[in-house]
Short mmCIF file of C-alpha atoms and ligand atoms in Angstrom, two decimals:
data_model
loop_
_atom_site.label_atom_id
_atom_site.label_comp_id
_atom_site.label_asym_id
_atom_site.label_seq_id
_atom_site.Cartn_x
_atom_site.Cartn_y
_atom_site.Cartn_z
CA UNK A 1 50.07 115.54 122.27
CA UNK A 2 52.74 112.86 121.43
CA UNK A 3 56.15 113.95 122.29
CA UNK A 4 57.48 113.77 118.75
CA UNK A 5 54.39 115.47 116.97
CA UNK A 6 55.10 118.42 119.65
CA UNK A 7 59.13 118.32 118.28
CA UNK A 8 57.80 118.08 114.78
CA UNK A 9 55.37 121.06 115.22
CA UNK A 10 58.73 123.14 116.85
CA UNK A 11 60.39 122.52 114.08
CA UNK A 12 57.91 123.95 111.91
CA UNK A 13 57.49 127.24 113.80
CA UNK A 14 61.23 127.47 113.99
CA UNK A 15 61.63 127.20 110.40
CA UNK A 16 58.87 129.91 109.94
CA UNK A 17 60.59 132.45 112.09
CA UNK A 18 64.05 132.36 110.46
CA UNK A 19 64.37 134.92 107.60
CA UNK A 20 65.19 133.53 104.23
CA UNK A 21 69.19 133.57 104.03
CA UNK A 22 70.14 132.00 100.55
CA UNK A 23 72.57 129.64 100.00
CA UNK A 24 72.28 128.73 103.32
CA UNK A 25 69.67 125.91 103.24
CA UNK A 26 70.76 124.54 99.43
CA UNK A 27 74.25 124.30 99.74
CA UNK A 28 74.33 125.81 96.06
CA UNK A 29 77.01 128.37 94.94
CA UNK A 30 75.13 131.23 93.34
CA UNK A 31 76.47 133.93 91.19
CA UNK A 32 74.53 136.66 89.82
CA UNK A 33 75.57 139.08 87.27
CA UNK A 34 73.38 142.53 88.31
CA UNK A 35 72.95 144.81 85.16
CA UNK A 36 74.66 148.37 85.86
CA UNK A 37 74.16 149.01 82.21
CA UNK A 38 77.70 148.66 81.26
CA UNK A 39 79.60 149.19 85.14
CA UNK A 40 80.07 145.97 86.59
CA UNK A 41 78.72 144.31 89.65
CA UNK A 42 78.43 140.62 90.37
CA UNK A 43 76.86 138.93 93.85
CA UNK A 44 78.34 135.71 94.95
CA UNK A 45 76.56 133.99 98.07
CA UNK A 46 78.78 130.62 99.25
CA UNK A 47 77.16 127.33 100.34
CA UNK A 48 77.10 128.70 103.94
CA UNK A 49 75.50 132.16 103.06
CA UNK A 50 78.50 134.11 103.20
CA UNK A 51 77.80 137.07 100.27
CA UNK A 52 80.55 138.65 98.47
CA UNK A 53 80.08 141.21 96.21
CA UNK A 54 82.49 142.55 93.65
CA UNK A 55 81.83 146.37 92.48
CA UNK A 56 79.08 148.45 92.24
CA UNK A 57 77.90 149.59 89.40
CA UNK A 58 77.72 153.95 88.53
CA UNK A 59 76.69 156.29 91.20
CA UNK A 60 73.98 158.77 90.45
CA UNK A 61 71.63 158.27 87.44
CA UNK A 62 68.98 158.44 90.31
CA UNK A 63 70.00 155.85 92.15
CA UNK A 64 69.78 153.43 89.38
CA UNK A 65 72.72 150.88 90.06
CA UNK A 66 72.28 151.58 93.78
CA UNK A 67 68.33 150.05 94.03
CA UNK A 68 69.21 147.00 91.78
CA UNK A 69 71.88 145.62 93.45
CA UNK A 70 70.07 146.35 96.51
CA UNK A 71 66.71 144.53 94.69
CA UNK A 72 68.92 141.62 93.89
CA UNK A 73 70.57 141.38 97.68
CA UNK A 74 67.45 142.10 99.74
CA UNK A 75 64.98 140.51 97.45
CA UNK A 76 66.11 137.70 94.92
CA UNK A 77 69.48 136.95 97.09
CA UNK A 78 67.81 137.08 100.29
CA UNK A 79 70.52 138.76 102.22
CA UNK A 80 70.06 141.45 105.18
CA UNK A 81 73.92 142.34 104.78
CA UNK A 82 77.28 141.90 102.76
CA UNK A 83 79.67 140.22 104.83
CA UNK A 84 82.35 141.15 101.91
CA UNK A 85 82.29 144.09 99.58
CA UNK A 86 85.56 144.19 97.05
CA UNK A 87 86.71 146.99 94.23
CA UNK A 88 88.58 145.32 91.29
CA UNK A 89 89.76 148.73 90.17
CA UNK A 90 89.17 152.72 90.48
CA UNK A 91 87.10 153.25 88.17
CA UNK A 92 83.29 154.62 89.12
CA UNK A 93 81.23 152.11 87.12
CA UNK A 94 83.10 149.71 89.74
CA UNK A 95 83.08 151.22 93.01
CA UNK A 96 80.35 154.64 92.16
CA UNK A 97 78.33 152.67 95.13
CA UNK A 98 80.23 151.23 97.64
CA UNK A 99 79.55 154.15 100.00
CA UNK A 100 76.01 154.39 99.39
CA UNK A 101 75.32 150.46 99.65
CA UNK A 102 77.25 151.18 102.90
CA UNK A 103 74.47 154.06 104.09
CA UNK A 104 71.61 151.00 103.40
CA UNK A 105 73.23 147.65 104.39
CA UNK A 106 75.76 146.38 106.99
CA UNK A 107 78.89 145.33 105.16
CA UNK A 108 81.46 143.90 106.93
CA UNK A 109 84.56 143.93 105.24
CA UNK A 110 85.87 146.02 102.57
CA UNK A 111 88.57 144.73 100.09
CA UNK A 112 90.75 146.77 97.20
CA UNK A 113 93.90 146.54 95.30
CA UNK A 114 94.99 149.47 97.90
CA UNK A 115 94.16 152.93 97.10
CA UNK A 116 96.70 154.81 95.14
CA UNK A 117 96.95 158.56 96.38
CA UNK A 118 96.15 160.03 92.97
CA UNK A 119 94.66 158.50 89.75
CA UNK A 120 95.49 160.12 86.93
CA UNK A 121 93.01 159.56 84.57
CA UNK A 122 89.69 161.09 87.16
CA UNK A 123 90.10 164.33 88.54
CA UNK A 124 87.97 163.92 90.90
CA UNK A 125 89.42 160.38 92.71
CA UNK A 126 90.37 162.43 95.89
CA UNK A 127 86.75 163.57 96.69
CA UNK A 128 85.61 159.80 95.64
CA UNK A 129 87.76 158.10 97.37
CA UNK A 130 87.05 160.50 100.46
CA UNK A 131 83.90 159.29 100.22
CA UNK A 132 85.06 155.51 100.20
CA UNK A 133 87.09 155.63 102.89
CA UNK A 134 84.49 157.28 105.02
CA UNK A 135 82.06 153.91 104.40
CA UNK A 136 85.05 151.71 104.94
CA UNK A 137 86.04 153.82 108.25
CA UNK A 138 89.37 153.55 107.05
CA UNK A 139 89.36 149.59 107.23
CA UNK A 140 89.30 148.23 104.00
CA UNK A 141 91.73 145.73 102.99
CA UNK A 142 94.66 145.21 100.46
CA UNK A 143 94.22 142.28 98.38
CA UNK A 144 97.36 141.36 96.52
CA UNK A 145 98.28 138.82 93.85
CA UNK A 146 98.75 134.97 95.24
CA UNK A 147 96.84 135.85 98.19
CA UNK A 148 94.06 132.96 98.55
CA UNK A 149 90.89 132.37 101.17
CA UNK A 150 89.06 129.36 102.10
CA UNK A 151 85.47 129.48 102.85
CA UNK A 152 83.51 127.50 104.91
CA UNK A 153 81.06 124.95 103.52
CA UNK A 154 78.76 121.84 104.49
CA UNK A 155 80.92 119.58 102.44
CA UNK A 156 82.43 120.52 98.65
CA UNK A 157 85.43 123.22 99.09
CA UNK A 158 85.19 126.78 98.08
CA UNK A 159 87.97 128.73 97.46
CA UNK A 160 89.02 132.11 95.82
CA UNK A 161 92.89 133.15 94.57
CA UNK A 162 93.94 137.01 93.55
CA UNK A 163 95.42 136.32 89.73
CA UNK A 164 96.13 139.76 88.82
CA UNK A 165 96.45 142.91 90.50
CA UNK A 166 98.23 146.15 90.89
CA UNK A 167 99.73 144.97 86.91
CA UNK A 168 101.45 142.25 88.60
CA UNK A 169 100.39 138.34 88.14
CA UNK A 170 100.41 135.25 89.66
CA UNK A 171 104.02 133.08 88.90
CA UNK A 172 103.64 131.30 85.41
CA UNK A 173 103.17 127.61 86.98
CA UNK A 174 101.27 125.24 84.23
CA UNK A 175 101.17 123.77 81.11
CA UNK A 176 102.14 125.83 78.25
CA UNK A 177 99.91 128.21 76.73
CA UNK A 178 99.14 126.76 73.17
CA UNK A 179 98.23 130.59 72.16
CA UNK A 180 100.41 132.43 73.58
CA UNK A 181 102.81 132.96 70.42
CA UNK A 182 99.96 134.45 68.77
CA UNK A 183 99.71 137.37 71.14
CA UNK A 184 99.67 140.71 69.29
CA UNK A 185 100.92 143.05 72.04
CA UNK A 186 99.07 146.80 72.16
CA UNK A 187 100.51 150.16 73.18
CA UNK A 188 100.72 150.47 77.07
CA UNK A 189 97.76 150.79 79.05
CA UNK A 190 98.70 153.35 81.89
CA UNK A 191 95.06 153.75 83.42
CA UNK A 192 93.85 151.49 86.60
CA UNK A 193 91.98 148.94 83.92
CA UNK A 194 95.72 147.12 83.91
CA UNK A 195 95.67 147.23 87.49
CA UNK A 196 92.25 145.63 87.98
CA UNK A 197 92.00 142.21 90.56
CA UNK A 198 91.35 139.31 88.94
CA UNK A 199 90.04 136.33 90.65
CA UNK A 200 89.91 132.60 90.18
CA UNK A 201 87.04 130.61 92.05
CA UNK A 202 86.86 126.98 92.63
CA UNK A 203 83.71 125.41 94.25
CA UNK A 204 84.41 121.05 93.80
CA UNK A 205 85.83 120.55 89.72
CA UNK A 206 83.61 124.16 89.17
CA UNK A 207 86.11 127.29 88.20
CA UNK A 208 84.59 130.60 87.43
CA UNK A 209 87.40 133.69 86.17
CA UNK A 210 86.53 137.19 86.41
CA UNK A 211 89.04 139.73 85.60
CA UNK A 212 87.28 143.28 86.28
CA UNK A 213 89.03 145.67 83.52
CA UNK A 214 91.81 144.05 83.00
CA UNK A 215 93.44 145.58 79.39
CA UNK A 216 95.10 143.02 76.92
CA UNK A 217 98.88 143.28 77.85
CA UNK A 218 98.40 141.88 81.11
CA UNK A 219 95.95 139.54 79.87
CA UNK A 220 98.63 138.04 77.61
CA UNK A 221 101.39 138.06 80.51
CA UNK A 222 98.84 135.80 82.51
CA UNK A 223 99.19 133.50 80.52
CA UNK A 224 102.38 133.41 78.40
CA UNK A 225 104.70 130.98 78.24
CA UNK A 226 102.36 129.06 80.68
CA UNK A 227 98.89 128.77 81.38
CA UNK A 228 98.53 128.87 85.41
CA UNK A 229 94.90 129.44 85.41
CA UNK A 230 93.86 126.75 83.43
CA UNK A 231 90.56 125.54 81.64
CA UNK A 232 87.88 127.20 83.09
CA UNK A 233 83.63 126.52 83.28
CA UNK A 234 82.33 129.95 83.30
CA UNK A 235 84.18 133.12 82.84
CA UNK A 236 82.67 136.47 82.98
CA UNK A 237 83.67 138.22 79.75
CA UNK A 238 86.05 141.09 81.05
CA UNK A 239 85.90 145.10 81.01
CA UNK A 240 82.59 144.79 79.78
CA UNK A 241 83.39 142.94 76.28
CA UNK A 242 85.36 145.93 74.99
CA UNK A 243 87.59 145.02 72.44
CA UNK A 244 90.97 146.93 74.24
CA UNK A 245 90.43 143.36 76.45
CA UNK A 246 89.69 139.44 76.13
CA UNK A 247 93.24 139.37 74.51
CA UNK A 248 92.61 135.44 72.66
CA UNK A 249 95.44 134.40 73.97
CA UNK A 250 93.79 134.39 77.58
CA UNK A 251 90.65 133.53 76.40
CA UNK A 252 91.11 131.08 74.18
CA UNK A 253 93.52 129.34 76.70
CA UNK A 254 91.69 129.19 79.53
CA UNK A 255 88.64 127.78 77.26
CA UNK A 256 85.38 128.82 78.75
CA UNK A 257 82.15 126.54 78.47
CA UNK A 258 79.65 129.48 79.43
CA UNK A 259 80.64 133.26 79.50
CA UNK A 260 78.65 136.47 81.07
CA UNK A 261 79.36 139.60 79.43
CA UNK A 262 78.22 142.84 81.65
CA UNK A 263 78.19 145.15 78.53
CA UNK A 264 75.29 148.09 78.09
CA UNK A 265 73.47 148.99 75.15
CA UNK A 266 76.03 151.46 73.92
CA UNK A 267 78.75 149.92 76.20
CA UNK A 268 81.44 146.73 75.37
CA UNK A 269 79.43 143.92 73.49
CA UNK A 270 82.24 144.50 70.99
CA UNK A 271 82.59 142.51 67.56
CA UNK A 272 86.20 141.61 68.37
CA UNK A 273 85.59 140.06 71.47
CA UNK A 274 82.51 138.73 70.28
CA UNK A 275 84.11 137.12 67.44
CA UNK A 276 86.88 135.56 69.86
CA UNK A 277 84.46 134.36 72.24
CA UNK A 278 82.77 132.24 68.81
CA UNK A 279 85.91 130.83 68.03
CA UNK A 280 86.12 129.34 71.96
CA UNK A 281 86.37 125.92 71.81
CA UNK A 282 84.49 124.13 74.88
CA UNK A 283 82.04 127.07 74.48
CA UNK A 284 78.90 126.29 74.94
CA UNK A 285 76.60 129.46 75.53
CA UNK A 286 77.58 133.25 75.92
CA UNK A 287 75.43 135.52 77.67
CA UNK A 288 74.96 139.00 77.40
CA UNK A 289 73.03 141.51 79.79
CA UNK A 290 72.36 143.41 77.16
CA UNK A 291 72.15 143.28 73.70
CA UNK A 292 74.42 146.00 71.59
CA UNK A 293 72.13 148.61 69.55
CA UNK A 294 74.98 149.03 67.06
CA UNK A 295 75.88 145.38 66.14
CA UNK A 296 73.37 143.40 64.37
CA UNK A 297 71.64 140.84 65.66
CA UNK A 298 73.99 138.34 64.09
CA UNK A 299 77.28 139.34 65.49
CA UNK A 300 75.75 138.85 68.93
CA UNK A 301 74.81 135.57 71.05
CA UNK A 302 71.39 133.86 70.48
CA UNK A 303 68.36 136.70 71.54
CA UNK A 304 67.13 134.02 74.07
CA UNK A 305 70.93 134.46 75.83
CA UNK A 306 70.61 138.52 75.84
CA UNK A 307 69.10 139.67 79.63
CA UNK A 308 68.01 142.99 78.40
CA UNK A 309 66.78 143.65 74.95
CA UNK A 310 66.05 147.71 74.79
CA UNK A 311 67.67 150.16 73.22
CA UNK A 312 67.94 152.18 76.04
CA UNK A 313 69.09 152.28 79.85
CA UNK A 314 65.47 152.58 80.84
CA UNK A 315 65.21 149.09 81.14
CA UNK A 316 64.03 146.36 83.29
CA UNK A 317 67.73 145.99 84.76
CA UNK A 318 67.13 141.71 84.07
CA UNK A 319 70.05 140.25 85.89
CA UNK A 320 71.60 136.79 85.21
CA UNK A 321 72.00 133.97 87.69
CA UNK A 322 74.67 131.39 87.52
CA UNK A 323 74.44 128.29 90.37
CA UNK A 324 76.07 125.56 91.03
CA UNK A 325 74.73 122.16 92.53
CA UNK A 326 75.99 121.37 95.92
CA UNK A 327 78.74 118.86 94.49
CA UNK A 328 79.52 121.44 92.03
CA UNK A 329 79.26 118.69 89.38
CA UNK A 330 76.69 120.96 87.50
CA UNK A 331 75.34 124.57 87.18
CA UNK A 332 72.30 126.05 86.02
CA UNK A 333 72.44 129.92 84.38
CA UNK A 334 68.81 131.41 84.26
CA UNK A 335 68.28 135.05 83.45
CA UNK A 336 65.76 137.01 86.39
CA UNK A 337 63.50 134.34 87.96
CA UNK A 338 61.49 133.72 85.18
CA UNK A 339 63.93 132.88 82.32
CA UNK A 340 64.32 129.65 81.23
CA UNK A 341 66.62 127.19 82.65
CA UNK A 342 69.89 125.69 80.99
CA UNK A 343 71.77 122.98 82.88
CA UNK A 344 75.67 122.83 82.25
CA UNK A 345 77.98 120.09 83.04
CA UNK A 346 81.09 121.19 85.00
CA UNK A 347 84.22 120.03 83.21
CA UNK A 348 86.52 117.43 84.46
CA UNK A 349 89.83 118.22 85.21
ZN1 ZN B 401 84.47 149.12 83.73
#
C-alpha cells in the first residue's frame, strides 16, 4: 500500500474514533435556548468546544428540566461534560438543577453572583443552597460586575463581560442613551431578580445580551445617561418576558435584530414587553419557546417563530438554536433540528 493512501486511511479511522465534540470541528458559536417551561437555561459551546451553561431550569416536576438540558448537552450539543456551569440569580427556575446536572455530568467550574447567607423571599434557600454547595464542593466562583474572560478560538475572538450584578452596573462609558429620559421608574425591587448577572458576548462584530431576571430599575440605570452596552444582534428577552422587566429604555437602546424569549405557557410572554419588543427598531424576528395561552395569537410573534405551541407543560420541550458562522459575520436561529432555517446578518459596528 502507497505510503500516503496508508496516512489517508489513518486519518479516517482516527476521525471515526473521536466522539462528536461540537463546536469543535466548525468553528461556529452555538447558543441554544433549552425550554424549562418558563425557568431559564441557555447552552453556549465556543469555537473550541468549551460549553458554558447559564441556569438550570426547575428542579422536580419528575425530572423534567433535568433530562432536557441533559438531551440537549449529551445529544444535540454533543458534549460529555460542562466545563462552566453559572447561576445569574437565586431563584429555583435558575439554579433548581445545578446539583443534580452535577450527580450526571462532570462540570468543572461553578460561577455565581456569590451566595448571600439568607434570601428573603424563599424560605427554604438554606437547604437549597446546602445542596449547591455540596455539587460545587464549596468551589464555585464570584463573578462580579466589569469582570471579563477571553476564550480561546481558531481565529475570530470570543469574549464575555459581567454588566450587571449584585444591583450594581458596569461604569456608564458610551454614547448617550436616546431613551433614557423616557424611563418611567417602578417601586423598588428588593428580591434577587435586581441582583441577577447580566452578560455581554462578543464573538467577531456578533453581540448577544442576556440579563437573567434583571427587574426594570436596574435595567434603566444600565443604560441612563449613557448607553455602554451598545447595539446589540441578538438579545435574549429577559426574566422570561414578564412585563416587571425589558424596561424600553434598555431595550429599545441597545436595539436588538433577533430576540429569544424563554417564557412558558402561563409564564412571561407578556403584552407589555411584547409590545416593546414590536416597536424595536433593527428588529428583525422575535422568538418565543412558547406561545402564551392567554394572549391571542396576534399579540404574539409569527406561529412559525413560537418553539412550543401547547397549552400545556406536557410538551415536546422544542428548544431554539442560535449559531454563528466562524467569522461571526452571520448567524442562523433554527428551532430543534428540524425547524426551518433563517440566516441573519450580524450588524456592523
Ligand atoms: Zn426566572
Amino acid at each position: 500500500m502507497p505510503r500516503s493512501l496508508t496516512v489517508v486511511l489513518l486519518l479516517f479511522v482516527a476521525s471515526l474514533a473521536r466522539p462528536a465534540r461540537a463546536g469543535q470541528a466548525d468553528g461556529r458559536f452555538d447558543l441554544y435556548f433549552i425550554d424549562v417551561e418558563g425557568g431559564a437555561s441557555t447552552l453556549l459551546v465556543t469555537p473550541a468546544g468549551e460549553s458554558i451553561l447559564i441556569d438550570s431550569g426547575y428542579p422536580g416536576f419528575q425530572n423534567r428540566d433535568l433530562d432536557r438540558i441533559l438531551h440537549v448537552v449529551r445529544d444535540v450539543a454533543k458534549l460529555d461534560h460542562l466545563d462552566h456551569a453559572v447561576v445569574s440569580h437565586w431563584h429555583l427556575d435558575h439554579y433548581g438543577n445545578h446539583a443534580a446536572l452535577a450527580a450526571n455530568l462532570k462540570i468543572r467550574n461553578f460561577w455565581d453572583r456569590g451566595i448571600p447567607d439568607d434570601l428573603q423571599e424563599d424560605r427554604q434557600f438554606l437547604e437549597r443552597i446546602t445542596a449547591y454547595r455540596a455539587a460545587t464542593q464549596n468551589g464555585s466562583k464570584k463573578l462580579s460586575v466589569g469582570d471579563a474572560f477571553t476564550f480561546p478560538t481558531p481565529g475570530t475572538p470570543l469574549s464575555v463581560k459581567v454588566v450587571t450584578g449584585s444591583r450594581e452596573v458596569i461604569a456608564n462609558s458610551g454614547e448617550p442613551n436616546p431613551f433614557a429620559a423616557a424611563n418611567k421608574p417602578q417601586p423598588e425591587d428588593k428580591s434577587d431578580n435586581a441582583a441577577s448577572l447580566s452578560t455581554l458576548w462578543s464573538f467577531g462584530d456578533f453581540t448577544f445580551l442576556t440579563c437573567g431576571d434583571l427587574t426594570w430599575n436596574i435595567e434603566a440605570e444600565l443604560v441612563t445617561p449613557n448607553n455602554p452596552i451598545g447595539q446589540v444582534d441578538l438579545f435574549m428577552v429577559t426574566h422570561h418576558g414578564l412585563d416587571v422587566s425589558n424596561n424600553p429604555t434598555l431595550v429599545h437602546a441597545i436595539d436588538p435584530v433577533v430576540t429569544v424569549m424563554c417564557n412558558g405557557p402561563k409564564k412571561g410572554g407578556g403584552e407589555q414587553t411584547l409590545r416593546t419588543l414590536a416597536g424595536v427598531k433593527s428588529l428583525q424576528a422575535s422568538y418565543q419557546l412558547h406561545r402564551n395561552v392567554n394572549l391571542p395569537p396576534e399579540a404574539q410573534t409569527t406561529p412559525a417563530r413560537i418553539a412550543n405551541t401547547e397549552p400545556t407543560e406536557n410538551c415536546a420541550g422544542r428548544w431554539i438554536k442560535a449559531s454563528v458562522a466562524p467569522d461571526g459575520k452571520s448567524y442562523t436561529v433554527q428551532i430543534a433540528d428540524d425547524g426551518p432555517v433563517e440566516t441573519f446578518q450580524t450588524r456592523t459596528p
